[in-house]
């Protein structure tokens, strides 16, 4: 099928590298950026992503995790292009995939994270809800504003329909995603941010990139799914024989959350940074910038250095917290428990007040500001539901039918439950560990009638005050 002249003018063909810029990526090898994408990359708003670590504060526990959202965005751009090109190679005529579709998908992959705040998801999930009384702000929505701001500020000449569709793809998995007409190519919206089942190139890139940066192995091989994806009835489907590969995608993600993203010490540092940012907000006016793209792009991870080096008296307390992190004087992890399965449905967030109210009379009287609580949710992307129930499979390439597969038809070793909630409690000062640990145990007895934690807080941690004073 011949392409129109309008389609021809947007990008060089997949094989033509003459007009592209070559970038060497440590995960995907050589990445090629066509001129239209370079117009976005070579802006201060996109370059800002170099100063935002992909895993936020995780590098303070995993020293290698210093990779940025800049390289991740290039990776997602590249995989988005690879995915749509492979689908086109097999089904291009059938699906009417044109150069505009390819450009739109790649643009969505490139720009999907330009609205992120500092320190990964900490900014929107921990900091903003605390200082703005539960505000529901999302980096996906901010990405849409930032994309418009980049186009307007730098006078980027891009087809309005391409820009509109790329923005819809950025928020396709988000709760505020706009509905699309049934006439559009729905499968294109599953490539970058898949709202149907969570299988997308964003996950493909960050799981491999994050695992490698942290020095961990990654048993999930996204190439197998990339090679065999097939569109049936406007939905990307996978071979039935690849069921366990799909499961491994979600299992790998959950394992990374447990061992890296929600590591107990990483969460201790995050709690300290949230406290520091909350204290500094009045002076630095951070929250005044979250709805203004012209100001928001100036905020990145370097805000910690700003707090640390500013001599203002108003930042004294925040500065002290940052210095404590530098000196490894962290909030002390006391203990944790996994919320019992039968309590998950009606689980209510646990607060420092809950712990303080559970203390018994003793030599130390705890206050709310002495305690920090972290609640980590680990699942397979769909809460307590199995995400594979939303994935469609096919028998072979000659078949035009898609179907779901039940876990028990594959293996009896697959999980029967799909979510953990882990409650962790920290003492903000080392000498309070014993008192906080005891109050935490009392809380468990009061709520569940038992101690849900695996073991008592180690004695050497409880007696940390004596160790420091000796």
Tab-separated table of C-alpha atoms in Angstrom:
chain	number	residue	atom	x	y	z
A	1	UNK	CA	0.000	0.000	0.000
A	2	UNK	CA	1.455	3.378	-0.994
A	3	UNK	CA	1.989	5.984	1.682
A	4	UNK	CA	0.815	9.556	1.321
A	5	UNK	CA	3.233	12.445	0.813
A	6	UNK	CA	2.289	13.741	4.272
A	7	UNK	CA	3.439	10.491	5.854
A	8	UNK	CA	6.707	10.546	3.875
A	9	UNK	CA	7.720	13.940	5.223
A	10	UNK	CA	7.636	12.970	8.889
A	11	UNK	CA	10.460	10.487	9.265
A	12	UNK	CA	13.123	8.604	7.446
A	13	UNK	CA	12.406	4.939	6.839
A	14	UNK	CA	13.267	2.390	9.531
A	15	UNK	CA	16.450	1.425	7.674
A	16	UNK	CA	17.623	4.932	6.752
A	17	UNK	CA	20.109	6.227	9.333
A	18	UNK	CA	21.539	9.108	7.246
A	19	UNK	CA	19.631	11.805	9.099
A	20	UNK	CA	19.676	10.234	12.557
A	21	UNK	CA	21.878	10.853	15.574
A	22	UNK	CA	23.492	7.736	17.000
A	23	UNK	CA	23.567	7.232	20.783
A	24	UNK	CA	25.231	4.311	22.545
A	25	UNK	CA	23.020	2.910	25.306
A	26	UNK	CA	24.367	0.425	27.843
A	27	UNK	CA	21.210	-1.701	27.656
A	28	UNK	CA	20.002	-1.606	24.046
A	29	UNK	CA	23.193	-0.806	22.162
A	30	UNK	CA	22.924	1.838	19.457
A	31	UNK	CA	19.831	4.042	19.531
A	32	UNK	CA	19.015	6.301	16.591
A	33	UNK	CA	17.228	9.606	17.055
A	34	UNK	CA	15.541	11.134	14.014
A	35	UNK	CA	15.557	14.967	13.641
A	36	UNK	CA	12.010	15.498	14.913
A	37	UNK	CA	12.813	13.665	18.171
A	38	UNK	CA	16.095	15.524	18.576
A	39	UNK	CA	14.099	18.750	18.646
A	40	UNK	CA	12.545	17.530	21.896
A	41	UNK	CA	15.695	15.934	23.325
A	42	UNK	CA	17.764	19.075	22.776
A	43	UNK	CA	15.659	21.232	25.095
A	44	UNK	CA	16.463	22.195	28.658
A	45	UNK	CA	13.174	20.619	29.775
A	46	UNK	CA	14.124	17.179	28.436
A	47	UNK	CA	17.793	17.511	29.410
A	48	UNK	CA	16.554	18.081	32.963
A	49	UNK	CA	15.946	14.341	33.096
A	50	UNK	CA	19.724	13.838	33.292
A	51	UNK	CA	19.565	15.319	36.801
A	52	UNK	CA	16.814	12.980	37.963
A	53	UNK	CA	17.833	9.490	38.991
A	54	UNK	CA	15.527	6.785	37.702
A	55	UNK	CA	15.397	5.135	41.130
A	56	UNK	CA	15.401	8.285	43.209
A	57	UNK	CA	17.314	7.746	46.463
A	58	UNK	CA	17.992	4.045	45.909
A	59	UNK	CA	21.605	4.790	44.960
A	60	UNK	CA	22.291	5.523	48.655
A	61	UNK	CA	21.793	1.791	49.271
A	62	UNK	CA	22.631	0.338	45.833
A	63	UNK	CA	25.592	2.517	44.753
A	64	UNK	CA	25.274	1.588	41.080
A	65	UNK	CA	21.699	2.851	40.774
A	66	UNK	CA	22.697	6.264	39.483
A	67	UNK	CA	21.115	5.923	36.038
A	68	UNK	CA	18.780	8.738	35.070
A	69	UNK	CA	15.325	9.216	33.640
A	70	UNK	CA	17.075	10.611	30.580
A	71	UNK	CA	18.572	7.263	29.546
A	72	UNK	CA	15.394	5.403	30.527
A	73	UNK	CA	13.348	7.723	28.289
A	74	UNK	CA	15.691	7.061	25.370
A	75	UNK	CA	15.339	3.339	26.072
A	76	UNK	CA	11.543	3.448	26.066
A	77	UNK	CA	11.620	5.534	22.868
A	78	UNK	CA	13.779	2.887	21.213
A	79	UNK	CA	11.718	-0.091	22.382
A	80	UNK	CA	8.486	1.640	21.362
A	81	UNK	CA	9.910	2.023	17.871
A	82	UNK	CA	11.110	-1.584	17.813
A	83	UNK	CA	7.677	-2.828	18.906
A	84	UNK	CA	5.675	-0.916	16.302
A	85	UNK	CA	8.150	-1.761	13.529
A	86	UNK	CA	7.957	-5.472	14.329
A	87	UNK	CA	4.171	-5.398	14.343
A	88	UNK	CA	4.223	-3.524	11.039
A	89	UNK	CA	6.619	-6.036	9.501
A	90	UNK	CA	4.118	-8.843	10.107
A	91	UNK	CA	0.751	-7.086	10.016
A	92	UNK	CA	1.350	-3.643	8.528
A	93	UNK	CA	-1.063	-3.952	5.615
A	94	UNK	CA	-3.710	-5.685	7.691
A	95	UNK	CA	-3.578	-3.040	10.456
A	96	UNK	CA	-2.953	-0.036	8.190
A	97	UNK	CA	0.116	1.027	10.170
A	98	UNK	CA	1.630	4.160	8.641
A	99	UNK	CA	4.607	6.415	9.315
A	100	UNK	CA	2.458	8.749	11.401
A	101	UNK	CA	1.563	5.859	13.723
A	102	UNK	CA	5.251	4.970	14.103
A	103	UNK	CA	6.247	8.533	14.849
A	104	UNK	CA	3.444	8.960	17.382
A	105	UNK	CA	4.292	5.821	19.335
A	106	UNK	CA	7.999	6.715	19.457
A	107	UNK	CA	7.218	10.275	20.568
A	108	UNK	CA	5.040	8.935	23.405
A	109	UNK	CA	7.890	6.655	24.515
A	110	UNK	CA	10.366	9.514	24.456
A	111	UNK	CA	8.220	11.973	26.427
A	112	UNK	CA	6.332	9.700	28.834
A	113	UNK	CA	8.395	10.800	31.881
A	114	UNK	CA	9.011	14.526	31.260
A	115	UNK	CA	6.509	15.409	34.000
A	116	UNK	CA	8.258	13.522	36.795
A	117	UNK	CA	9.203	15.364	39.958
A	118	UNK	CA	12.420	14.746	41.925
A	119	UNK	CA	13.254	11.402	43.542
A	120	UNK	CA	11.125	9.138	41.364
A	121	UNK	CA	7.642	8.510	42.779
A	122	UNK	CA	8.424	9.905	46.240
A	123	UNK	CA	7.531	13.429	45.076
A	124	UNK	CA	3.950	12.655	44.060
A	125	UNK	CA	3.089	9.776	46.402
A	126	UNK	CA	4.709	10.893	49.649
A	127	UNK	CA	5.718	14.557	49.631
A	128	UNK	CA	2.812	16.280	47.864
A	129	UNK	CA	0.006	14.384	49.674
A	130	UNK	CA	1.585	15.327	53.010
A	131	UNK	CA	2.060	19.048	52.418
A	132	UNK	CA	-1.079	19.554	50.311
A	133	UNK	CA	-3.515	17.491	52.361
A	134	UNK	CA	-3.851	14.451	50.124
A	135	UNK	CA	-3.622	16.236	46.764
A	136	UNK	CA	-4.035	13.797	43.868
A	137	UNK	CA	-1.273	15.049	41.544
A	138	UNK	CA	0.288	12.789	38.930
A	139	UNK	CA	3.429	12.951	36.826
A	140	UNK	CA	1.396	11.656	33.868
A	141	UNK	CA	-0.838	14.725	33.913
A	142	UNK	CA	2.205	16.955	34.359
A	143	UNK	CA	3.842	15.270	31.372
A	144	UNK	CA	0.953	16.444	29.190
A	145	UNK	CA	1.445	20.042	30.309
A	146	UNK	CA	5.194	19.802	29.911
A	147	UNK	CA	4.873	18.437	26.369
A	148	UNK	CA	2.688	21.382	25.369
A	149	UNK	CA	5.094	23.776	27.064
A	150	UNK	CA	8.095	22.332	25.192
A	151	UNK	CA	6.304	22.562	21.842
A	152	UNK	CA	5.175	26.150	22.450
A	153	UNK	CA	8.426	27.412	23.991
A	154	UNK	CA	10.696	25.945	21.323
A	155	UNK	CA	8.300	26.387	18.387
A	156	UNK	CA	8.495	22.736	17.420
A	157	UNK	CA	6.665	22.131	14.152
A	158	UNK	CA	4.726	18.918	14.680
A	159	UNK	CA	1.423	17.659	13.353
A	160	UNK	CA	-1.321	18.498	15.918
A	161	UNK	CA	-2.963	15.084	15.495
A	162	UNK	CA	0.357	13.319	16.139
A	163	UNK	CA	0.909	15.395	19.272
A	164	UNK	CA	-2.633	14.791	20.538
A	165	UNK	CA	-2.384	11.023	20.071
A	166	UNK	CA	1.093	10.846	21.621
A	167	UNK	CA	-0.194	12.634	24.719
A	168	UNK	CA	-3.100	10.180	24.966
A	169	UNK	CA	-0.620	7.305	24.786
A	170	UNK	CA	1.408	8.800	27.657
A	171	UNK	CA	-1.604	8.609	29.983
A	172	UNK	CA	-3.141	5.436	28.515
A	173	UNK	CA	-2.563	3.471	31.730
A	174	UNK	CA	-3.471	6.359	34.033
A	175	UNK	CA	-6.821	6.721	35.803
A	176	UNK	CA	-7.345	10.125	34.190
A	177	UNK	CA	-6.776	8.804	30.676
A	178	UNK	CA	-9.351	10.170	28.268
A	179	UNK	CA	-11.593	7.763	26.412
A	180	UNK	CA	-10.792	7.194	22.765
A	181	UNK	CA	-13.221	6.520	19.945
A	182	UNK	CA	-13.717	2.913	18.884
A	183	UNK	CA	-12.505	3.806	15.384
A	184	UNK	CA	-8.928	4.443	16.428
A	185	UNK	CA	-6.151	1.858	16.487
A	186	UNK	CA	-6.468	0.855	20.116
A	187	UNK	CA	-3.474	-1.501	20.047
A	188	UNK	CA	-1.123	1.450	19.522
A	189	UNK	CA	-2.059	2.699	23.003
A	190	UNK	CA	-0.880	-0.562	24.581
A	191	UNK	CA	2.759	-0.154	23.553
A	192	UNK	CA	4.129	2.557	25.879
A	193	UNK	CA	1.699	2.626	28.837
A	194	UNK	CA	-0.655	-0.328	28.703
A	195	UNK	CA	-3.865	0.314	30.618
A	196	UNK	CA	-5.387	-3.022	29.640
A	197	UNK	CA	-2.956	-5.426	31.255
A	198	UNK	CA	0.261	-3.610	32.174
A	199	UNK	CA	2.545	-5.222	29.569
A	200	UNK	CA	4.417	-2.354	27.936
A	201	UNK	CA	7.867	-1.249	26.818
A	202	UNK	CA	8.189	1.099	29.805
A	203	UNK	CA	8.379	-1.972	32.067
A	204	UNK	CA	10.588	-3.830	29.599
A	205	UNK	CA	13.183	-1.078	29.831
A	206	UNK	CA	13.162	-0.256	33.524
A	207	UNK	CA	13.195	-3.860	34.739
A	208	UNK	CA	16.323	-4.686	32.753
A	209	UNK	CA	17.972	-1.287	33.324
A	210	UNK	CA	17.257	-1.177	37.066
A	211	UNK	CA	18.340	-4.784	37.637
A	212	UNK	CA	21.613	-4.202	35.841
A	213	UNK	CA	22.342	-0.940	37.662
A	214	UNK	CA	21.746	-2.571	41.055
A	215	UNK	CA	24.019	-5.497	40.225
A	216	UNK	CA	21.148	-7.980	40.156
A	217	UNK	CA	20.340	-10.599	37.569
A	218	UNK	CA	17.148	-10.290	35.508
A	219	UNK	CA	15.622	-13.591	34.435
A	220	UNK	CA	12.830	-11.904	32.477
A	221	UNK	CA	13.639	-11.695	28.759
A	222	UNK	CA	11.458	-9.066	27.077
A	223	UNK	CA	12.846	-9.951	23.625
A	224	UNK	CA	10.724	-13.099	23.535
A	225	UNK	CA	7.518	-11.097	23.961
A	226	UNK	CA	8.678	-8.388	21.543
A	227	UNK	CA	9.339	-10.997	18.856
A	228	UNK	CA	6.004	-12.761	19.116
A	229	UNK	CA	3.424	-10.056	19.914
A	230	UNK	CA	0.487	-10.261	17.532
A	231	UNK	CA	-2.539	-7.997	17.148
A	232	UNK	CA	-5.930	-9.711	17.165
A	233	UNK	CA	-9.150	-7.695	17.189
A	234	UNK	CA	-7.247	-4.470	17.901
A	235	UNK	CA	-5.392	-5.870	20.925
A	236	UNK	CA	-1.784	-6.997	21.346
A	237	UNK	CA	-1.821	-10.698	22.226
A	238	UNK	CA	0.853	-13.255	23.084
A	239	UNK	CA	1.431	-16.906	22.270
A	240	UNK	CA	-0.114	-19.309	24.754
A	241	UNK	CA	3.266	-21.047	25.095
A	242	UNK	CA	4.672	-17.730	26.437
A	243	UNK	CA	2.317	-17.653	29.429
A	244	UNK	CA	5.120	-18.220	31.941
A	245	UNK	CA	7.260	-15.527	30.276
A	246	UNK	CA	4.419	-13.046	30.791
A	247	UNK	CA	4.054	-14.194	34.387
A	248	UNK	CA	7.793	-13.706	34.904
A	249	UNK	CA	7.431	-10.059	33.821
A	250	UNK	CA	5.034	-9.358	36.687
A	251	UNK	CA	6.949	-11.555	39.144
A	252	UNK	CA	10.222	-9.778	38.321
A	253	UNK	CA	8.575	-6.407	38.878
A	254	UNK	CA	7.241	-7.552	42.271
A	255	UNK	CA	10.661	-8.906	43.233
A	256	UNK	CA	12.318	-5.594	42.334
A	257	UNK	CA	9.784	-3.764	44.495
A	258	UNK	CA	10.531	-6.039	47.437
A	259	UNK	CA	14.327	-6.112	47.195
A	260	UNK	CA	15.120	-2.681	45.703
A	261	UNK	CA	12.348	-0.103	45.384
A	262	UNK	CA	10.952	-0.675	48.901
A	263	UNK	CA	14.163	-1.843	50.600
A	264	UNK	CA	13.878	-1.045	54.325
A	265	UNK	CA	16.901	1.273	54.322
A	266	UNK	CA	15.816	2.980	51.093
A	267	UNK	CA	12.474	3.719	52.756
A	268	UNK	CA	14.262	5.097	55.843
A	269	UNK	CA	16.122	7.580	53.645
A	270	UNK	CA	12.959	8.455	51.741
A	271	UNK	CA	11.143	9.187	55.006
A	272	UNK	CA	13.944	11.561	55.982
A	273	UNK	CA	13.877	13.331	52.615
A	274	UNK	CA	10.103	13.749	52.765
A	275	UNK	CA	10.505	15.310	56.208
A	276	UNK	CA	13.250	17.607	54.878
A	277	UNK	CA	11.254	18.675	51.819
A	278	UNK	CA	8.153	19.276	53.928
A	279	UNK	CA	10.101	21.549	56.260
A	280	UNK	CA	11.810	23.359	53.364
A	281	UNK	CA	8.641	23.801	51.297
A	282	UNK	CA	7.620	27.103	52.887
A	283	UNK	CA	11.009	28.671	52.151
A	284	UNK	CA	11.658	27.130	48.724
A	285	UNK	CA	7.984	27.276	47.639
A	286	UNK	CA	8.239	23.905	45.931
A	287	UNK	CA	4.504	23.301	45.758
A	288	UNK	CA	3.913	26.666	44.104
A	289	UNK	CA	5.603	25.262	40.988
A	290	UNK	CA	3.714	22.005	40.476
A	291	UNK	CA	1.098	23.498	38.131
A	292	UNK	CA	3.467	25.803	36.262
A	293	UNK	CA	5.573	24.022	33.618
A	294	UNK	CA	7.796	27.098	33.205
A	295	UNK	CA	8.811	26.731	36.873
A	296	UNK	CA	8.376	23.007	37.403
A	297	UNK	CA	11.107	21.976	34.967
A	298	UNK	CA	13.636	23.792	37.168
A	299	UNK	CA	13.070	21.332	40.048
A	300	UNK	CA	15.191	18.172	40.047
A	301	UNK	CA	17.178	15.959	42.431
A	302	UNK	CA	19.673	18.772	43.022
A	303	UNK	CA	17.152	20.349	45.378
A	304	UNK	CA	18.818	18.368	48.181
A	305	UNK	CA	22.114	20.108	47.487
A	306	UNK	CA	20.258	23.428	47.507
A	307	UNK	CA	18.910	22.679	50.991
A	308	UNK	CA	22.256	21.383	52.221
A	309	UNK	CA	24.280	24.408	51.099
A	310	UNK	CA	21.790	27.217	51.817
A	311	UNK	CA	22.698	28.917	55.095
A	312	UNK	CA	19.206	30.274	55.765
A	313	UNK	CA	17.988	29.769	59.318
A	314	UNK	CA	14.643	28.699	57.857
A	315	UNK	CA	16.326	25.639	56.353
A	316	UNK	CA	18.272	24.696	59.470
A	317	UNK	CA	16.118	21.716	60.443
A	318	UNK	CA	15.848	20.442	56.863
A	319	UNK	CA	19.583	20.919	56.395
A	320	UNK	CA	20.240	18.870	59.540
A	321	UNK	CA	18.214	15.962	58.128
A	322	UNK	CA	20.205	15.988	54.884
A	323	UNK	CA	23.438	16.045	56.881
A	324	UNK	CA	22.205	13.065	58.897
A	325	UNK	CA	21.698	11.161	55.645
A	326	UNK	CA	25.214	12.071	54.494
A	327	UNK	CA	26.627	10.827	57.804
A	328	UNK	CA	24.499	7.672	57.731
A	329	UNK	CA	22.671	8.669	60.881
A	330	UNK	CA	19.393	7.335	59.491
A	331	UNK	CA	15.971	6.747	60.956
A	332	UNK	CA	16.306	3.345	62.603
A	333	UNK	CA	14.271	0.448	61.231
A	334	UNK	CA	12.601	-1.260	64.178
A	335	UNK	CA	10.507	-4.014	62.666
A	336	UNK	CA	7.886	-4.914	60.072
A	337	UNK	CA	4.976	-7.205	59.435
A	338	UNK	CA	3.014	-8.321	56.415
A	339	UNK	CA	-0.693	-7.557	56.770
A	340	UNK	CA	-2.612	-10.862	57.121
A	341	UNK	CA	-4.515	-11.823	53.967
A	342	UNK	CA	-7.902	-11.752	55.660
A	343	UNK	CA	-7.250	-8.184	56.875
A	344	UNK	CA	-6.195	-6.660	53.541
A	345	UNK	CA	-9.649	-5.771	52.249
A	346	UNK	CA	-10.462	-3.501	55.181
A	347	UNK	CA	-6.907	-2.409	55.922
A	348	UNK	CA	-6.617	1.143	57.225
A	349	UNK	CA	-3.322	2.990	56.935
A	350	UNK	CA	-1.306	2.858	60.136
A	351	UNK	CA	0.033	6.159	61.457
A	352	UNK	CA	2.679	7.181	63.984
A	353	UNK	CA	-0.199	8.104	66.285
A	354	UNK	CA	-1.367	4.472	66.235
A	355	UNK	CA	2.050	3.324	67.421
A	356	UNK	CA	2.417	6.030	70.057
A	357	UNK	CA	-1.035	5.237	71.461
A	358	UNK	CA	0.019	1.612	71.889
A	359	UNK	CA	2.960	2.292	74.192
A	360	UNK	CA	2.869	1.245	77.811
A	361	UNK	CA	4.174	3.285	80.706
A	362	UNK	CA	7.957	3.295	80.800
A	363	UNK	CA	11.002	5.441	81.192
A	364	UNK	CA	10.468	6.982	77.728
A	365	UNK	CA	7.253	8.639	76.584
A	366	UNK	CA	7.042	8.600	72.791
A	367	UNK	CA	5.617	11.438	70.751
A	368	UNK	CA	4.275	11.248	67.195
A	369	UNK	CA	7.291	13.093	65.840
A	370	UNK	CA	9.526	10.321	67.219
A	371	UNK	CA	8.024	7.657	64.947
A	372	UNK	CA	7.858	7.123	61.194
A	373	UNK	CA	5.709	4.548	59.419
A	374	UNK	CA	6.122	3.204	55.895
A	375	UNK	CA	3.521	1.054	54.155
A	376	UNK	CA	4.818	-0.759	51.084
A	377	UNK	CA	2.347	-2.296	48.647
A	378	UNK	CA	3.800	-5.058	46.484
A	379	UNK	CA	1.638	-6.632	43.812
A	380	UNK	CA	1.617	-7.794	40.200
A	381	UNK	CA	0.240	-4.418	38.939
A	382	UNK	CA	-3.444	-5.187	39.627
A	383	UNK	CA	-3.734	-5.034	43.403
A	384	UNK	CA	-5.231	-8.238	44.748
A	385	UNK	CA	-6.203	-9.384	41.240
A	386	UNK	CA	-4.184	-11.503	38.841
A	387	UNK	CA	-3.021	-9.322	35.917
A	388	UNK	CA	-2.779	-12.345	33.640
A	389	UNK	CA	-6.569	-12.534	33.635
A	390	UNK	CA	-6.475	-9.387	31.479
A	391	UNK	CA	-3.862	-10.729	29.037
A	392	UNK	CA	-5.071	-12.298	25.799
A	393	UNK	CA	-3.261	-15.197	24.146
A	394	UNK	CA	-3.390	-16.977	20.800
A	395	UNK	CA	-2.638	-20.551	19.728
A	396	UNK	CA	-0.591	-19.883	16.572
A	397	UNK	CA	-0.193	-17.253	13.883
A	398	UNK	CA	-2.745	-18.925	11.619
A	399	UNK	CA	-5.432	-18.620	14.277
A	400	UNK	CA	-7.526	-15.468	14.526
A	401	UNK	CA	-8.891	-16.230	17.984
A	402	UNK	CA	-7.730	-14.721	21.268
A	403	UNK	CA	-8.448	-16.146	24.696
A	404	UNK	CA	-7.564	-15.938	28.385
A	405	UNK	CA	-5.777	-18.691	30.308
A	406	UNK	CA	-6.400	-19.701	33.899
A	407	UNK	CA	-3.362	-20.160	36.150
A	408	UNK	CA	-4.346	-23.650	37.279
A	409	UNK	CA	-4.244	-24.873	33.679
A	410	UNK	CA	-0.553	-23.943	33.491
A	411	UNK	CA	0.917	-24.802	36.884
A	412	UNK	CA	-0.135	-25.385	40.474
A	413	UNK	CA	3.026	-23.597	41.601
A	414	UNK	CA	1.799	-20.145	40.563
A	415	UNK	CA	0.570	-17.849	43.364
A	416	UNK	CA	-3.020	-17.964	44.558
A	417	UNK	CA	-2.780	-14.474	46.061
A	418	UNK	CA	-1.383	-11.396	44.365
A	419	UNK	CA	-0.672	-8.652	46.884
A	420	UNK	CA	1.439	-7.973	49.967
A	421	UNK	CA	1.228	-4.965	52.240
A	422	UNK	CA	4.240	-4.527	54.469
A	423	UNK	CA	4.082	-2.185	57.455
A	424	UNK	CA	7.445	-0.902	58.637
A	425	UNK	CA	8.094	1.250	61.686
A	426	UNK	CA	11.127	3.459	62.293
A	427	UNK	CA	12.500	5.357	65.273
A	428	UNK	CA	13.768	8.800	64.275
A	429	UNK	CA	16.478	8.638	66.943
A	430	UNK	CA	18.645	5.569	67.780
A	431	UNK	CA	17.921	5.763	71.515
A	432	UNK	CA	14.180	5.325	70.843
A	433	UNK	CA	14.410	1.968	69.059
A	434	UNK	CA	13.527	-0.103	72.115
A	435	UNK	CA	10.501	2.016	73.033
A	436	UNK	CA	9.212	2.151	69.443
A	437	UNK	CA	9.731	-1.588	68.956
A	438	UNK	CA	7.738	-2.390	72.087
A	439	UNK	CA	4.933	-0.015	71.109
A	440	UNK	CA	4.841	-1.621	67.647
A	441	UNK	CA	4.483	-5.084	69.192
A	442	UNK	CA	1.699	-3.833	71.448
A	443	UNK	CA	-0.077	-2.370	68.427
A	444	UNK	CA	-0.026	-5.740	66.641
A	445	UNK	CA	-1.442	-7.487	69.706
A	446	UNK	CA	-4.167	-4.882	69.997
A	447	UNK	CA	-5.198	-5.019	66.315
A	448	UNK	CA	-4.617	-8.658	65.373
A	449	UNK	CA	-4.463	-10.427	68.720
A	450	UNK	CA	-0.974	-11.667	67.856
A	451	UNK	CA	2.465	-10.496	66.804
A	452	UNK	CA	2.420	-10.552	63.024
A	453	UNK	CA	6.141	-9.758	62.668
A	454	UNK	CA	8.516	-12.634	61.951
A	455	UNK	CA	10.757	-12.094	64.976
A	456	UNK	CA	11.427	-9.617	67.746
A	457	UNK	CA	13.640	-6.614	67.100
A	458	UNK	CA	17.254	-7.771	67.658
A	459	UNK	CA	18.591	-6.959	71.116
A	460	UNK	CA	21.671	-5.175	69.745
A	461	UNK	CA	19.403	-2.741	67.902
A	462	UNK	CA	17.215	-2.204	70.950
A	463	UNK	CA	20.275	-1.373	73.062
A	464	UNK	CA	21.775	0.982	70.494
A	465	UNK	CA	21.804	3.905	72.983
A	466	UNK	CA	24.106	2.003	75.296
A	467	UNK	CA	26.415	1.174	72.376
A	468	UNK	CA	26.688	4.853	71.436
A	469	UNK	CA	27.355	6.007	74.991
A	470	UNK	CA	30.033	3.387	75.780
